[in-house]
Tab-separated table of C-alpha atoms in Angstrom:
chain	number	residue	atom	x	y	z
A	1	MET	CA	-64.880	49.460	-13.116
A	2	THR	CA	-62.386	47.718	-14.304
A	3	THR	CA	-61.895	44.214	-13.753
A	4	LEU	CA	-58.605	44.749	-12.098
A	5	LYS	CA	-58.902	48.007	-10.416
A	6	SER	CA	-62.127	45.830	-9.049
A	7	LYS	CA	-59.696	43.740	-7.634
A	8	LEU	CA	-57.724	45.608	-6.010
A	9	LYS	CA	-60.537	46.929	-4.332
A	10	GLU	CA	-61.900	43.835	-2.886
A	11	ASP	CA	-58.808	42.472	-2.010
A	12	LEU	CA	-58.268	45.644	-0.367
A	13	THR	CA	-61.243	45.731	1.569
A	14	THR	CA	-60.431	41.967	2.878
A	15	ALA	CA	-56.703	42.637	3.457
A	16	MET	CA	-58.659	45.337	5.927
A	17	LYS	CA	-60.985	42.778	7.438
A	18	ALA	CA	-58.197	40.631	8.389
A	19	ARG	CA	-56.431	43.993	9.611
A	20	ASP	CA	-53.189	42.890	7.473
A	21	GLU	CA	-51.156	46.235	7.532
A	22	LEU	CA	-48.389	45.799	5.313
A	23	THR	CA	-51.595	44.819	2.202
A	24	SER	CA	-54.085	46.923	3.444
A	25	SER	CA	-51.172	50.172	3.540
A	26	THR	CA	-49.889	48.987	-0.371
A	27	LEU	CA	-53.119	48.436	-1.882
A	28	ARG	CA	-54.710	51.927	-0.436
A	29	LEU	CA	-51.150	54.152	-2.584
A	30	THR	CA	-51.340	51.930	-5.191
A	31	LEU	CA	-55.603	52.646	-5.301
A	32	THR	CA	-54.434	56.251	-4.627
A	33	ALA	CA	-51.853	55.865	-7.781
A	34	ILE	CA	-54.496	54.759	-10.691
A	35	THR	CA	-57.002	57.129	-9.168
A	36	LYS	CA	-54.603	60.085	-10.409
A	37	GLU	CA	-53.747	58.378	-13.175
A	38	GLU	CA	-57.087	58.874	-14.006
A	39	VAL	CA	-57.574	62.153	-12.769
A	40	SER	CA	-54.057	64.153	-13.655
A	41	GLY	CA	-54.244	65.505	-17.709
A	42	LYS	CA	-57.570	68.553	-19.219
A	43	THR	CA	-60.055	65.786	-18.535
A	44	SER	CA	-60.720	62.711	-16.033
A	45	ARG	CA	-61.309	59.108	-17.928
A	46	GLU	CA	-60.887	55.353	-16.625
A	47	LEU	CA	-58.219	53.974	-17.423
A	48	SER	CA	-58.104	50.933	-19.005
A	49	ASP	CA	-56.702	47.759	-17.545
A	50	ASP	CA	-53.933	47.202	-19.042
A	51	GLU	CA	-53.070	51.368	-17.863
A	52	VAL	CA	-53.968	50.167	-14.518
A	53	GLN	CA	-51.200	46.727	-14.588
A	54	LYS	CA	-48.915	49.791	-15.805
A	55	VAL	CA	-49.390	51.797	-12.966
A	56	ILE	CA	-48.917	48.978	-10.201
A	57	ALA	CA	-45.669	47.711	-12.405
A	58	LYS	CA	-44.243	51.121	-11.712
A	59	GLU	CA	-45.983	51.746	-7.875
A	60	ALA	CA	-44.110	48.021	-7.551
A	61	LYS	CA	-40.087	49.066	-9.769
A	62	LYS	CA	-40.309	52.573	-6.825
A	63	ARG	CA	-40.866	49.499	-4.208
A	64	ARG	CA	-38.328	48.126	-5.768
A	65	GLU	CA	-35.975	50.399	-5.934
A	66	ALA	CA	-36.993	51.982	-2.641
A	67	ALA	CA	-36.292	48.483	-0.437
A	68	GLU	CA	-32.168	48.628	-3.099
A	69	ALA	CA	-31.555	52.103	-0.732
A	70	PHE	CA	-32.793	51.176	2.206
A	71	ALA	CA	-30.937	48.775	2.378
A	72	GLN	CA	-27.376	49.881	1.012
A	73	GLY	CA	-28.872	53.049	3.934
A	74	GLY	CA	-28.245	50.442	6.522
A	75	ARG	CA	-32.328	49.894	7.248
A	76	THR	CA	-33.133	46.615	7.122
A	77	GLU	CA	-36.148	46.430	8.990
A	78	GLN	CA	-37.235	49.376	5.845
A	79	ALA	CA	-35.597	48.365	3.383
A	80	GLU	CA	-37.382	44.858	4.404
A	81	ARG	CA	-41.197	46.263	4.063
A	82	GLU	CA	-40.603	47.937	0.345
A	83	LYS	CA	-39.291	44.699	-0.767
A	84	ALA	CA	-42.080	42.919	1.023
A	85	GLU	CA	-44.429	46.067	-0.123
A	86	GLY	CA	-42.783	45.248	-4.404
A	87	GLU	CA	-43.853	41.314	-4.132
A	88	LEU	CA	-47.683	41.636	-3.556
A	89	LEU	CA	-47.953	44.335	-5.992
A	90	ASP	CA	-45.560	41.431	-8.229
A	91	ALA	CA	-48.936	39.545	-8.288
A	92	TYR	CA	-51.357	41.915	-10.064
A	93	LEU	CA	-48.707	41.280	-12.552
A	94	PRO	CA	-48.115	38.790	-15.622
A	95	LYS	CA	-44.993	36.578	-15.146
A	96	GLN	CA	-41.980	38.425	-15.944
A	97	LEU	CA	-39.770	36.693	-18.843
A	98	THR	CA	-36.931	34.763	-17.729
A	99	ASP	CA	-33.811	35.671	-19.035
A	100	ASP	CA	-33.124	32.859	-21.946
A	101	GLU	CA	-37.479	33.630	-22.979
A	102	LEU	CA	-36.237	37.852	-23.314
A	103	ASN	CA	-32.468	36.966	-24.665
A	104	ALA	CA	-33.996	34.531	-27.439
A	105	ILE	CA	-36.403	37.183	-28.451
A	106	VAL	CA	-33.746	39.566	-28.722
A	107	ALA	CA	-32.021	37.821	-31.089
A	108	GLN	CA	-35.050	37.099	-32.912
A	109	ALA	CA	-35.257	41.405	-33.435
A	110	VAL	CA	-31.174	41.597	-33.290
A	111	GLU	CA	-31.617	39.291	-36.605
A	112	GLU	CA	-34.173	41.203	-38.005
A	113	ALA	CA	-32.718	44.414	-37.998
A	114	LYS	CA	-30.325	42.909	-39.079
A	115	ALA	CA	-31.564	42.018	-42.512
A	116	SER	CA	-33.497	44.958	-42.999
A	117	GLY	CA	-29.339	46.451	-42.724
A	118	ALA	CA	-28.990	47.840	-38.718
A	119	GLU	CA	-25.812	46.609	-36.758
A	120	GLY	CA	-24.067	47.430	-34.151
A	121	PRO	CA	-24.369	49.577	-31.407
A	122	ARG	CA	-26.599	52.073	-33.233
A	123	ALA	CA	-28.988	49.499	-34.255
A	124	MET	CA	-30.525	50.140	-30.668
A	125	GLY	CA	-33.183	52.092	-31.954
A	126	ALA	CA	-34.378	49.479	-33.939
A	127	VAL	CA	-33.651	46.790	-32.052
A	128	MET	CA	-35.307	47.857	-28.878
A	129	LYS	CA	-38.588	49.046	-31.298
A	130	ILE	CA	-39.501	45.171	-32.244
A	131	VAL	CA	-38.731	44.129	-29.159
A	132	SER	CA	-40.841	46.240	-27.077
A	133	PRO	CA	-44.069	45.744	-28.401
A	134	LYS	CA	-43.529	41.649	-27.853
A	135	VAL	CA	-42.089	41.949	-24.217
A	136	ALA	CA	-44.353	45.430	-23.133
A	137	GLY	CA	-45.772	44.386	-18.982
A	138	LEU	CA	-43.216	41.129	-19.324
A	139	ALA	CA	-39.857	42.635	-18.468
A	140	GLU	CA	-38.638	46.067	-18.097
A	141	GLY	CA	-37.005	48.514	-19.829
A	142	GLY	CA	-33.604	48.264	-18.252
A	143	ARG	CA	-33.448	44.846	-18.280
A	144	VAL	CA	-34.293	44.591	-21.609
A	145	ALA	CA	-32.208	47.896	-22.933
A	146	ALA	CA	-29.084	45.929	-21.139
A	147	THR	CA	-30.025	42.854	-23.207
A	148	VAL	CA	-30.192	45.166	-26.463
A	149	LYS	CA	-26.812	46.009	-25.551
A	150	LYS	CA	-25.236	43.311	-24.805
A	151	LEU	CA	-26.318	41.191	-27.809
A	152	LEU	CA	-25.469	43.973	-30.324
A	153	ALA	CA	-22.184	44.007	-29.047
A	154	GLY	CA	-22.135	40.747	-30.028
């Protein structure tokens, strides 16, 4: 068992003993998503810590989107719960890049792409190929794409 998955299970046990309903339900759903990912496909397999982290990131993103949707729908109580669940899951993820750090990485990638002949909005794919491995797990894809578009536009 991976260390991240075992930490989630330990934290679930602790939350259940403390009768912390929010934490235990959030961790249960996350562990279920991890198990579902492990058994999907032709053969079941053990996920690595990186893969477990991706599943947690996906679950956290779902919570943020749901909180936004509930807030727009006027269901503030449900929005607060989703937001709290998202923050709880964020604790298991690496610290996200700040806007300045992301801008610096993207600016460097834009320069690399220009050096290889790609310029303007058509260079988006080339820049994303350079940036994606550097920021994997440290910044959300939509945020990265928006920054790339902004810097390519000038």
